[in-house]
Amino acid sequence: MWIQKSLQLRARPRGFHLITSEVVKQLPEIAELSTGIIQLFIQHTSASLSLNENADPTVREDFENLFNRIVPDGDALYRHRDEGDDDLPAHIKCSMLGSSLSLPITRGQIALGTWQGIYLGEHRNHGGPRRLIATLFGE
């Protein structure tokens, strides 16, 4: 079976957000697969996807604080500021973290570890709704 769907994620404030349940809710077809893969791709250059700790929200806060220190808004070195001081930093953070994930599906569920969840890295102050393309394949 191959399925490809466009998913809409609600707008979120800047930061790192767990989106695992939102993704699974929009993909009931996952439950039909005994073995497979889900590939997620975010169609934006100012937000990212990653896999990390899903229980302690301070991990997500620490991620945001660290990335803001490494790639600060409004640095005088940045020339690209078309959409404000957070514009180029958002693109850099997306490049650092990535725009896609490939995850196994086992017995009708995404086979995440006990403490793993899918993160949306929202790197803009006002990023708006985000679109993902989800591709499922398996049997």
mmCIF file of N, CA and C in Angstrom:
data_model
loop_
_atom_site.group_PDB
_atom_site.id
_atom_site.type_symbol
_atom_site.label_atom_id
_atom_site.label_comp_id
_atom_site.label_asym_id
_atom_site.label_seq_id
_atom_site.Cartn_x
_atom_site.Cartn_y
_atom_site.Cartn_z
ATOM 1 N N MET A 1 0.842 -1.179 0.000
ATOM 2 C CA MET A 1 0.000 0.000 0.000
ATOM 3 C C MET A 1 0.891 1.246 0.000
ATOM 4 N N TRP A 2 0.534 2.190 -0.821
ATOM 5 C CA TRP A 2 1.175 3.507 -0.840
ATOM 6 C C TRP A 2 0.086 4.553 -0.677
ATOM 7 N N ILE A 3 0.297 5.478 0.218
ATOM 8 C CA ILE A 3 -0.644 6.582 0.426
ATOM 9 C C ILE A 3 0.176 7.856 0.605
ATOM 10 N N GLN A 4 -0.288 8.921 -0.022
ATOM 11 C CA GLN A 4 0.337 10.217 0.205
ATOM 12 C C GLN A 4 -0.764 11.225 0.488
ATOM 13 N N LYS A 5 -0.601 11.963 1.594
ATOM 14 C CA LYS A 5 -1.597 12.940 2.016
ATOM 15 C C LYS A 5 -0.922 14.242 2.416
ATOM 16 N N SER A 6 -1.643 15.313 2.207
ATOM 17 C CA SER A 6 -1.227 16.616 2.706
ATOM 18 C C SER A 6 -1.878 16.822 4.068
ATOM 19 N N LEU A 7 -1.074 17.162 5.062
ATOM 20 C CA LEU A 7 -1.573 17.401 6.422
ATOM 21 C C LEU A 7 -1.453 18.879 6.740
ATOM 22 N N GLN A 8 -2.430 19.406 7.437
ATOM 23 C CA GLN A 8 -2.394 20.799 7.869
ATOM 24 C C GLN A 8 -2.168 20.822 9.375
ATOM 25 N N LEU A 9 -1.132 21.521 9.814
ATOM 26 C CA LEU A 9 -0.875 21.713 11.249
ATOM 27 C C LEU A 9 -1.358 23.098 11.636
ATOM 28 N N ARG A 10 -2.013 23.199 12.765
ATOM 29 C CA ARG A 10 -2.494 24.501 13.226
ATOM 30 C C ARG A 10 -1.297 25.421 13.521
ATOM 31 N N ALA A 11 -1.543 26.708 13.454
ATOM 32 C CA ALA A 11 -0.508 27.696 13.773
ATOM 33 C C ALA A 11 -0.100 27.555 15.230
ATOM 34 N N ARG A 12 1.176 27.710 15.461
ATOM 35 C CA ARG A 12 1.723 27.627 16.816
ATOM 36 C C ARG A 12 2.670 28.791 17.043
ATOM 37 N N PRO A 13 2.899 29.149 18.303
ATOM 38 C CA PRO A 13 3.894 30.189 18.573
ATOM 39 C C PRO A 13 5.301 29.667 18.308
ATOM 40 N N ARG A 14 6.214 30.555 18.225
ATOM 41 C CA ARG A 14 7.610 30.185 18.038
ATOM 42 C C ARG A 14 8.039 29.219 19.140
ATOM 43 N N GLY A 15 8.822 28.205 18.758
ATOM 44 C CA GLY A 15 9.301 27.225 19.722
ATOM 45 C C GLY A 15 9.226 25.830 19.153
ATOM 46 N N PHE A 16 9.450 24.862 20.007
ATOM 47 C CA PHE A 16 9.417 23.447 19.626
ATOM 48 C C PHE A 16 8.155 22.821 20.205
ATOM 49 N N HIS A 17 7.420 22.109 19.351
ATOM 50 C CA HIS A 17 6.110 21.588 19.732
ATOM 51 C C HIS A 17 5.991 20.122 19.354
ATOM 52 N N LEU A 18 5.421 19.331 20.260
ATOM 53 C CA LEU A 18 5.124 17.932 19.955
ATOM 54 C C LEU A 18 3.917 17.878 19.035
ATOM 55 N N ILE A 19 4.071 17.195 17.898
ATOM 56 C CA ILE A 19 2.970 17.098 16.946
ATOM 57 C C ILE A 19 2.607 15.641 16.647
ATOM 58 N N THR A 20 3.161 14.704 17.389
ATOM 59 C CA THR A 20 2.936 13.285 17.120
ATOM 60 C C THR A 20 1.450 12.962 17.045
ATOM 61 N N SER A 21 0.685 13.336 18.045
ATOM 62 C CA SER A 21 -0.737 12.979 18.073
ATOM 63 C C SER A 21 -1.512 13.661 16.946
ATOM 64 N N GLU A 22 -1.134 14.877 16.598
ATOM 65 C CA GLU A 22 -1.798 15.590 15.498
ATOM 66 C C GLU A 22 -1.544 14.887 14.158
ATOM 67 N N VAL A 23 -0.329 14.399 13.967
ATOM 68 C CA VAL A 23 0.011 13.656 12.747
ATOM 69 C C VAL A 23 -0.766 12.348 12.703
ATOM 70 N N VAL A 24 -0.731 11.583 13.779
ATOM 71 C CA VAL A 24 -1.406 10.282 13.819
ATOM 72 C C VAL A 24 -2.914 10.440 13.609
ATOM 73 N N LYS A 25 -3.499 11.470 14.197
ATOM 74 C CA LYS A 25 -4.939 11.707 14.061
ATOM 75 C C LYS A 25 -5.336 11.931 12.601
ATOM 76 N N GLN A 26 -4.465 12.585 11.839
ATOM 77 C CA GLN A 26 -4.777 12.863 10.437
ATOM 78 C C GLN A 26 -4.435 11.700 9.505
ATOM 79 N N LEU A 27 -3.850 10.635 10.055
ATOM 80 C CA LEU A 27 -3.447 9.484 9.244
ATOM 81 C C LEU A 27 -3.989 8.175 9.822
ATOM 82 N N PRO A 28 -5.299 7.975 9.803
ATOM 83 C CA PRO A 28 -5.847 6.723 10.336
ATOM 84 C C PRO A 28 -5.346 5.492 9.571
ATOM 85 N N GLU A 29 -4.821 5.685 8.366
ATOM 86 C CA GLU A 29 -4.297 4.578 7.565
ATOM 87 C C GLU A 29 -3.101 3.881 8.218
ATOM 88 N N ILE A 30 -2.430 4.560 9.135
ATOM 89 C CA ILE A 30 -1.297 3.942 9.839
ATOM 90 C C ILE A 30 -1.740 2.648 10.506
ATOM 91 N N ALA A 31 -2.929 2.655 11.077
ATOM 92 C CA ALA A 31 -3.447 1.486 11.807
ATOM 93 C C ALA A 31 -3.621 0.262 10.904
ATOM 94 N N GLU A 32 -3.695 0.462 9.598
ATOM 95 C CA GLU A 32 -3.883 -0.640 8.653
ATOM 96 C C GLU A 32 -2.581 -1.363 8.301
ATOM 97 N N LEU A 33 -1.453 -0.792 8.688
ATOM 98 C CA LEU A 33 -0.156 -1.343 8.292
ATOM 99 C C LEU A 33 0.442 -2.209 9.395
ATOM 100 N N SER A 34 0.848 -3.397 9.044
ATOM 101 C CA SER A 34 1.559 -4.218 10.021
ATOM 102 C C SER A 34 3.041 -3.856 10.027
ATOM 103 N N THR A 35 3.572 -3.554 8.855
ATOM 104 C CA THR A 35 4.970 -3.142 8.705
ATOM 105 C C THR A 35 5.031 -2.064 7.636
ATOM 106 N N GLY A 36 5.772 -0.997 7.910
ATOM 107 C CA GLY A 36 5.867 0.049 6.908
ATOM 108 C C GLY A 36 6.748 1.195 7.346
ATOM 109 N N ILE A 37 6.638 2.270 6.577
ATOM 110 C CA ILE A 37 7.419 3.483 6.848
ATOM 111 C C ILE A 37 6.513 4.679 6.620
ATOM 112 N N ILE A 38 6.663 5.668 7.475
ATOM 113 C CA ILE A 38 6.042 6.965 7.243
ATOM 114 C C ILE A 38 7.163 7.960 6.993
ATOM 115 N N GLN A 39 7.016 8.700 5.920
ATOM 116 C CA GLN A 39 7.963 9.761 5.605
ATOM 117 C C GLN A 39 7.187 11.066 5.701
ATOM 118 N N LEU A 40 7.682 11.997 6.512
ATOM 119 C CA LEU A 40 7.061 13.304 6.696
ATOM 120 C C LEU A 40 7.978 14.379 6.137
ATOM 121 N N PHE A 41 7.400 15.299 5.385
ATOM 122 C CA PHE A 41 8.153 16.398 4.781
ATOM 123 C C PHE A 41 7.395 17.692 5.033
ATOM 124 N N ILE A 42 8.062 18.696 5.601
ATOM 125 C CA ILE A 42 7.423 19.986 5.843
ATOM 126 C C ILE A 42 7.700 20.894 4.652
ATOM 127 N N GLN A 43 6.653 21.532 4.136
ATOM 128 C CA GLN A 43 6.760 22.343 2.925
ATOM 129 C C GLN A 43 7.071 23.810 3.241
ATOM 130 N N HIS A 44 7.982 24.022 4.145
ATOM 131 C CA HIS A 44 8.343 25.391 4.548
ATOM 132 C C HIS A 44 9.839 25.449 4.802
ATOM 133 N N THR A 45 10.422 26.613 4.591
ATOM 134 C CA THR A 45 11.857 26.784 4.829
ATOM 135 C C THR A 45 12.144 27.538 6.123
ATOM 136 N N SER A 46 11.105 27.773 6.917
ATOM 137 C CA SER A 46 11.297 28.485 8.181
ATOM 138 C C SER A 46 10.751 27.706 9.368
ATOM 139 N N ALA A 47 10.527 26.412 9.158
ATOM 140 C CA ALA A 47 10.106 25.501 10.227
ATOM 141 C C ALA A 47 10.768 24.163 9.935
ATOM 142 N N SER A 48 10.892 23.323 10.951
ATOM 143 C CA SER A 48 11.622 22.068 10.782
ATOM 144 C C SER A 48 10.905 20.925 11.496
ATOM 145 N N LEU A 49 11.380 19.726 11.196
ATOM 146 C CA LEU A 49 10.908 18.515 11.865
ATOM 147 C C LEU A 49 12.088 17.828 12.519
ATOM 148 N N SER A 50 11.884 17.280 13.683
ATOM 149 C CA SER A 50 12.915 16.467 14.329
ATOM 150 C C SER A 50 12.243 15.498 15.290
ATOM 151 N N LEU A 51 13.022 14.565 15.765
ATOM 152 C CA LEU A 51 12.544 13.550 16.694
ATOM 153 C C LEU A 51 13.320 13.723 17.984
ATOM 154 N N ASN A 52 12.584 13.818 19.115
ATOM 155 C CA ASN A 52 13.287 13.971 20.374
ATOM 156 C C ASN A 52 12.368 13.644 21.540
ATOM 157 N N GLU A 53 12.755 14.053 22.720
ATOM 158 C CA GLU A 53 12.147 13.730 24.005
ATOM 159 C C GLU A 53 10.695 14.218 24.065
ATOM 160 N N ASN A 54 9.785 13.343 24.507
ATOM 161 C CA ASN A 54 8.370 13.687 24.453
ATOM 162 C C ASN A 54 7.699 13.913 25.810
ATOM 163 N N ALA A 55 8.411 13.826 26.906
ATOM 164 C CA ALA A 55 7.757 13.900 28.210
ATOM 165 C C ALA A 55 7.993 15.228 28.927
ATOM 166 N N ASP A 56 9.209 15.678 28.984
ATOM 167 C CA ASP A 56 9.552 16.868 29.769
ATOM 168 C C ASP A 56 9.545 18.113 28.878
ATOM 169 N N PRO A 57 8.593 19.025 29.060
ATOM 170 C CA PRO A 57 8.531 20.222 28.203
ATOM 171 C C PRO A 57 9.735 21.143 28.341
ATOM 172 N N THR A 58 10.511 21.005 29.410
ATOM 173 C CA THR A 58 11.693 21.868 29.523
ATOM 174 C C THR A 58 12.737 21.527 28.460
ATOM 175 N N VAL A 59 12.699 20.304 27.918
ATOM 176 C CA VAL A 59 13.612 19.962 26.822
ATOM 177 C C VAL A 59 13.315 20.858 25.622
ATOM 178 N N ARG A 60 12.039 21.027 25.293
ATOM 179 C CA ARG A 60 11.659 21.872 24.163
ATOM 180 C C ARG A 60 12.014 23.334 24.422
ATOM 181 N N GLU A 61 11.847 23.783 25.661
ATOM 182 C CA GLU A 61 12.237 25.151 26.013
ATOM 183 C C GLU A 61 13.744 25.332 25.879
ATOM 184 N N ASP A 62 14.515 24.332 26.339
ATOM 185 C CA ASP A 62 15.972 24.406 26.226
ATOM 186 C C ASP A 62 16.418 24.402 24.766
ATOM 187 N N PHE A 63 15.748 23.604 23.925
ATOM 188 C CA PHE A 63 16.050 23.622 22.488
ATOM 189 C C PHE A 63 15.880 25.032 21.932
ATOM 190 N N GLU A 64 14.741 25.642 22.219
ATOM 191 C CA GLU A 64 14.476 26.991 21.711
ATOM 192 C C GLU A 64 15.530 27.980 22.202
ATOM 193 N N ASN A 65 15.865 27.930 23.480
ATOM 194 C CA ASN A 65 16.865 28.842 24.028
ATOM 195 C C ASN A 65 18.228 28.635 23.388
ATOM 196 N N LEU A 66 18.633 27.384 23.202
ATOM 197 C CA LEU A 66 19.932 27.105 22.596
ATOM 198 C C LEU A 66 19.989 27.575 21.147
ATOM 199 N N PHE A 67 18.973 27.239 20.361
ATOM 200 C CA PHE A 67 18.990 27.644 18.952
ATOM 201 C C PHE A 67 18.938 29.161 18.805
ATOM 202 N N ASN A 68 18.253 29.850 19.698
ATOM 203 C CA ASN A 68 18.231 31.313 19.649
ATOM 204 C C ASN A 68 19.592 31.907 20.019
ATOM 205 N N ARG A 69 20.333 31.225 20.854
ATOM 206 C CA ARG A 69 21.679 31.687 21.191
ATOM 207 C C ARG A 69 22.640 31.436 20.028
ATOM 208 N N ILE A 70 22.531 30.259 19.400
ATOM 209 C CA ILE A 70 23.418 29.912 18.283
ATOM 210 C C ILE A 70 23.124 30.766 17.052
ATOM 211 N N VAL A 71 21.825 30.982 16.777
ATOM 212 C CA VAL A 71 21.399 31.726 15.587
ATOM 213 C C VAL A 71 20.445 32.836 16.045
ATOM 214 N N PRO A 72 20.994 33.956 16.528
ATOM 215 C CA PRO A 72 20.148 35.022 17.074
ATOM 216 C C PRO A 72 19.421 35.813 15.987
ATOM 217 N N ASP A 73 18.267 36.330 16.339
ATOM 218 C CA ASP A 73 17.534 37.229 15.440
ATOM 219 C C ASP A 73 18.307 38.532 15.281
ATOM 220 N N GLY A 74 18.179 39.125 14.099
ATOM 221 C CA GLY A 74 18.674 40.485 13.884
ATOM 222 C C GLY A 74 20.174 40.676 13.874
ATOM 223 N N ASP A 75 20.957 39.629 13.717
ATOM 224 C CA ASP A 75 22.417 39.773 13.686
ATOM 225 C C ASP A 75 22.813 40.696 12.535
ATOM 226 N N ALA A 76 23.757 41.584 12.777
ATOM 227 C CA ALA A 76 24.189 42.557 11.763
ATOM 228 C C ALA A 76 24.802 41.891 10.532
ATOM 229 N N LEU A 77 25.237 40.636 10.649
ATOM 230 C CA LEU A 77 25.805 39.921 9.495
ATOM 231 C C LEU A 77 24.749 39.509 8.474
ATOM 232 N N TYR A 78 23.484 39.414 8.872
ATOM 233 C CA TYR A 78 22.434 38.928 7.985
ATOM 234 C C TYR A 78 22.023 40.009 6.991
ATOM 235 N N ARG A 79 21.991 39.637 5.728
ATOM 236 C CA ARG A 79 21.498 40.546 4.683
ATOM 237 C C ARG A 79 20.037 40.251 4.350
ATOM 238 N N HIS A 80 19.638 38.999 4.458
ATOM 239 C CA HIS A 80 18.262 38.609 4.117
ATOM 240 C C HIS A 80 17.345 38.912 5.294
ATOM 241 N N ARG A 81 16.522 39.945 5.132
ATOM 242 C CA ARG A 81 15.584 40.363 6.180
ATOM 243 C C ARG A 81 14.211 40.694 5.582
ATOM 244 N N ASP A 82 13.877 40.036 4.484
ATOM 245 C CA ASP A 82 12.651 40.372 3.754
ATOM 246 C C ASP A 82 11.407 40.354 4.634
ATOM 247 N N GLU A 83 11.347 39.434 5.584
ATOM 248 C CA GLU A 83 10.158 39.301 6.426
ATOM 249 C C GLU A 83 10.471 39.584 7.893
ATOM 250 N N GLY A 84 11.530 40.325 8.168
ATOM 251 C CA GLY A 84 11.829 40.713 9.539
ATOM 252 C C GLY A 84 13.104 40.088 10.078
ATOM 253 N N ASP A 85 13.410 40.424 11.323
ATOM 254 C CA ASP A 85 14.649 39.981 11.961
ATOM 255 C C ASP A 85 14.712 38.483 12.210
ATOM 256 N N ASP A 86 13.560 37.793 12.208
ATOM 257 C CA ASP A 86 13.568 36.345 12.420
ATOM 258 C C ASP A 86 13.604 35.562 11.101
ATOM 259 N N ASP A 87 13.673 36.259 9.969
ATOM 260 C CA ASP A 87 13.581 35.608 8.660
ATOM 261 C C ASP A 87 14.770 34.685 8.377
ATOM 262 N N LEU A 88 15.963 35.216 8.255
ATOM 263 C CA LEU A 88 17.128 34.376 7.962
ATOM 264 C C LEU A 88 17.415 33.379 9.091
ATOM 265 N N PRO A 89 17.337 33.783 10.364
ATOM 266 C CA PRO A 89 17.558 32.785 11.417
ATOM 267 C C PRO A 89 16.625 31.578 11.287
ATOM 268 N N ALA A 90 15.372 31.801 10.871
ATOM 269 C CA ALA A 90 14.435 30.687 10.694
ATOM 270 C C ALA A 90 14.928 29.746 9.596
ATOM 271 N N HIS A 91 15.435 30.293 8.497
ATOM 272 C CA HIS A 91 15.953 29.458 7.412
ATOM 273 C C HIS A 91 17.179 28.658 7.858
ATOM 274 N N ILE A 92 18.053 29.289 8.611
ATOM 275 C CA ILE A 92 19.255 28.604 9.085
ATOM 276 C C ILE A 92 18.877 27.453 10.027
ATOM 277 N N LYS A 93 17.966 27.710 10.959
ATOM 278 C CA LYS A 93 17.538 26.661 11.902
ATOM 279 C C LYS A 93 16.891 25.494 11.163
ATOM 280 N N CYS A 94 16.101 25.798 10.141
ATOM 281 C CA CYS A 94 15.491 24.736 9.337
ATOM 282 C C CYS A 94 16.577 23.892 8.669
ATOM 283 N N SER A 95 17.599 24.541 8.130
ATOM 284 C CA SER A 95 18.685 23.797 7.488
ATOM 285 C C SER A 95 19.452 22.948 8.493
ATOM 286 N N MET A 96 19.614 23.452 9.703
ATOM 287 C CA MET A 96 20.333 22.698 10.731
ATOM 288 C C MET A 96 19.562 21.451 11.168
ATOM 289 N N LEU A 97 18.261 21.572 11.334
ATOM 290 C CA LEU A 97 17.450 20.477 11.867
ATOM 291 C C LEU A 97 16.860 19.579 10.790
ATOM 292 N N GLY A 98 16.515 20.134 9.663
ATOM 293 C CA GLY A 98 15.991 19.338 8.565
ATOM 294 C C GLY A 98 14.506 19.516 8.331
ATOM 295 N N SER A 99 14.087 19.056 7.160
ATOM 296 C CA SER A 99 12.697 19.233 6.742
ATOM 297 C C SER A 99 11.944 17.915 6.591
ATOM 298 N N SER A 100 12.580 16.792 6.930
ATOM 299 C CA SER A 100 11.872 15.519 6.790
ATOM 300 C C SER A 100 12.313 14.502 7.829
ATOM 301 N N LEU A 101 11.422 13.529 8.034
ATOM 302 C CA LEU A 101 11.685 12.397 8.927
ATOM 303 C C LEU A 101 11.175 11.134 8.249
ATOM 304 N N SER A 102 11.874 10.051 8.414
ATOM 305 C CA SER A 102 11.399 8.722 8.008
ATOM 306 C C SER A 102 11.377 7.855 9.256
ATOM 307 N N LEU A 103 10.208 7.281 9.542
ATOM 308 C CA LEU A 103 10.012 6.525 10.775
ATOM 309 C C LEU A 103 9.361 5.180 10.460
ATOM 310 N N PRO A 104 9.727 4.128 11.209
ATOM 311 C CA PRO A 104 9.119 2.822 10.974
ATOM 312 C C PRO A 104 7.697 2.755 11.525
ATOM 313 N N ILE A 105 6.912 1.921 10.886
ATOM 314 C CA ILE A 105 5.575 1.585 11.377
ATOM 315 C C ILE A 105 5.592 0.093 11.703
ATOM 316 N N THR A 106 5.150 -0.242 12.902
ATOM 317 C CA THR A 106 5.096 -1.626 13.363
ATOM 318 C C THR A 106 3.736 -1.882 14.003
ATOM 319 N N ARG A 107 3.066 -2.913 13.548
ATOM 320 C CA ARG A 107 1.770 -3.308 14.107
ATOM 321 C C ARG A 107 0.804 -2.133 14.245
ATOM 322 N N GLY A 108 0.690 -1.330 13.185
ATOM 323 C CA GLY A 108 -0.296 -0.264 13.139
ATOM 324 C C GLY A 108 0.028 0.984 13.919
ATOM 325 N N GLN A 109 1.290 1.143 14.323
ATOM 326 C CA GLN A 109 1.687 2.344 15.062
ATOM 327 C C GLN A 109 3.062 2.811 14.589
ATOM 328 N N ILE A 110 3.299 4.121 14.713
ATOM 329 C CA ILE A 110 4.653 4.617 14.470
ATOM 330 C C ILE A 110 5.519 4.058 15.586
ATOM 331 N N ALA A 111 6.611 3.386 15.229
ATOM 332 C CA ALA A 111 7.444 2.656 16.199
ATOM 333 C C ALA A 111 8.439 3.600 16.877
ATOM 334 N N LEU A 112 7.905 4.491 17.693
ATOM 335 C CA LEU A 112 8.742 5.429 18.443
ATOM 336 C C LEU A 112 9.211 4.782 19.741
ATOM 337 N N GLY A 113 10.370 5.220 20.217
ATOM 338 C CA GLY A 113 10.843 4.780 21.516
ATOM 339 C C GLY A 113 9.980 5.378 22.622
ATOM 340 N N THR A 114 10.166 4.871 23.811
ATOM 341 C CA THR A 114 9.346 5.283 24.958
ATOM 342 C C THR A 114 9.314 6.793 25.148
ATOM 343 N N TRP A 115 10.425 7.458 24.961
ATOM 344 C CA TRP A 115 10.515 8.891 25.242
ATOM 345 C C TRP A 115 10.676 9.712 23.971
ATOM 346 N N GLN A 116 10.195 9.208 22.834
ATOM 347 C CA GLN A 116 10.358 9.926 21.575
ATOM 348 C C GLN A 116 9.044 10.514 21.080
ATOM 349 N N GLY A 117 9.141 11.687 20.490
ATOM 350 C CA GLY A 117 8.004 12.334 19.861
ATOM 351 C C GLY A 117 8.468 13.152 18.678
ATOM 352 N N ILE A 118 7.537 13.430 17.779
ATOM 353 C CA ILE A 118 7.828 14.234 16.595
ATOM 354 C C ILE A 118 7.693 15.706 16.978
ATOM 355 N N TYR A 119 8.738 16.469 16.690
ATOM 356 C CA TYR A 119 8.751 17.904 16.976
ATOM 357 C C TYR A 119 8.519 18.706 15.701
ATOM 358 N N LEU A 120 7.712 19.736 15.821
ATOM 359 C CA LEU A 120 7.696 20.830 14.869
ATOM 360 C C LEU A 120 8.548 21.923 15.479
ATOM 361 N N GLY A 121 9.579 22.335 14.778
ATOM 362 C CA GLY A 121 10.350 23.507 15.196
ATOM 363 C C GLY A 121 9.766 24.707 14.465
ATOM 364 N N GLU A 122 9.029 25.540 15.184
ATOM 365 C CA GLU A 122 8.483 26.761 14.584
ATOM 366 C C GLU A 122 9.486 27.867 14.851
ATOM 367 N N HIS A 123 10.138 28.324 13.794
ATOM 368 C CA HIS A 123 11.252 29.261 13.952
ATOM 369 C C HIS A 123 10.879 30.710 13.655
ATOM 370 N N ARG A 124 9.623 30.956 13.335
ATOM 371 C CA ARG A 124 9.165 32.332 13.069
ATOM 372 C C ARG A 124 8.290 32.802 14.225
ATOM 373 N N ASN A 125 8.289 34.110 14.437
ATOM 374 C CA ASN A 125 7.414 34.674 15.462
ATOM 375 C C ASN A 125 5.941 34.514 15.089
ATOM 376 N N HIS A 126 5.649 34.567 13.789
ATOM 377 C CA HIS A 126 4.271 34.429 13.303
ATOM 378 C C HIS A 126 4.285 33.555 12.058
ATOM 379 N N GLY A 127 4.555 32.277 12.235
ATOM 380 C CA GLY A 127 4.700 31.369 11.099
ATOM 381 C C GLY A 127 3.401 30.948 10.459
ATOM 382 N N GLY A 128 2.332 30.902 11.208
ATOM 383 C CA GLY A 128 1.047 30.488 10.665
ATOM 384 C C GLY A 128 0.913 28.978 10.579
ATOM 385 N N PRO A 129 -0.182 28.511 9.961
ATOM 386 C CA PRO A 129 -0.373 27.072 9.787
ATOM 387 C C PRO A 129 0.757 26.493 8.937
ATOM 388 N N ARG A 130 1.093 25.240 9.186
ATOM 389 C CA ARG A 130 2.171 24.586 8.433
ATOM 390 C C ARG A 130 1.617 23.355 7.725
ATOM 391 N N ARG A 131 2.164 23.068 6.537
ATOM 392 C CA ARG A 131 1.750 21.906 5.749
ATOM 393 C C ARG A 131 2.828 20.849 5.745
ATOM 394 N N LEU A 132 2.392 19.612 5.923
ATOM 395 C CA LEU A 132 3.267 18.462 5.798
ATOM 396 C C LEU A 132 2.752 17.577 4.659
ATOM 397 N N ILE A 133 3.660 16.929 3.973
ATOM 398 C CA ILE A 133 3.303 15.841 3.073
ATOM 399 C C ILE A 133 3.717 14.562 3.776
ATOM 400 N N ALA A 134 2.743 13.672 3.962
ATOM 401 C CA ALA A 134 2.998 12.385 4.608
ATOM 402 C C ALA A 134 2.875 11.300 3.558
ATOM 403 N N THR A 135 3.885 10.455 3.468
ATOM 404 C CA THR A 135 3.855 9.306 2.574
ATOM 405 C C THR A 135 3.971 8.052 3.417
ATOM 406 N N LEU A 136 2.994 7.185 3.276
ATOM 407 C CA LEU A 136 2.978 5.894 3.982
ATOM 408 C C LEU A 136 3.167 4.792 2.956
ATOM 409 N N PHE A 137 4.025 3.857 3.276
ATOM 410 C CA PHE A 137 4.089 2.656 2.445
ATOM 411 C C PHE A 137 4.392 1.468 3.332
ATOM 412 N N GLY A 138 3.765 0.354 2.965
ATOM 413 C CA GLY A 138 3.936 -0.855 3.760
ATOM 414 C C GLY A 138 2.851 -1.850 3.446
ATOM 415 N N GLU A 139 2.744 -2.840 4.343
ATOM 416 C CA GLU A 139 1.723 -3.880 4.165
ATOM 417 C C GLU A 139 1.057 -4.219 5.469
#
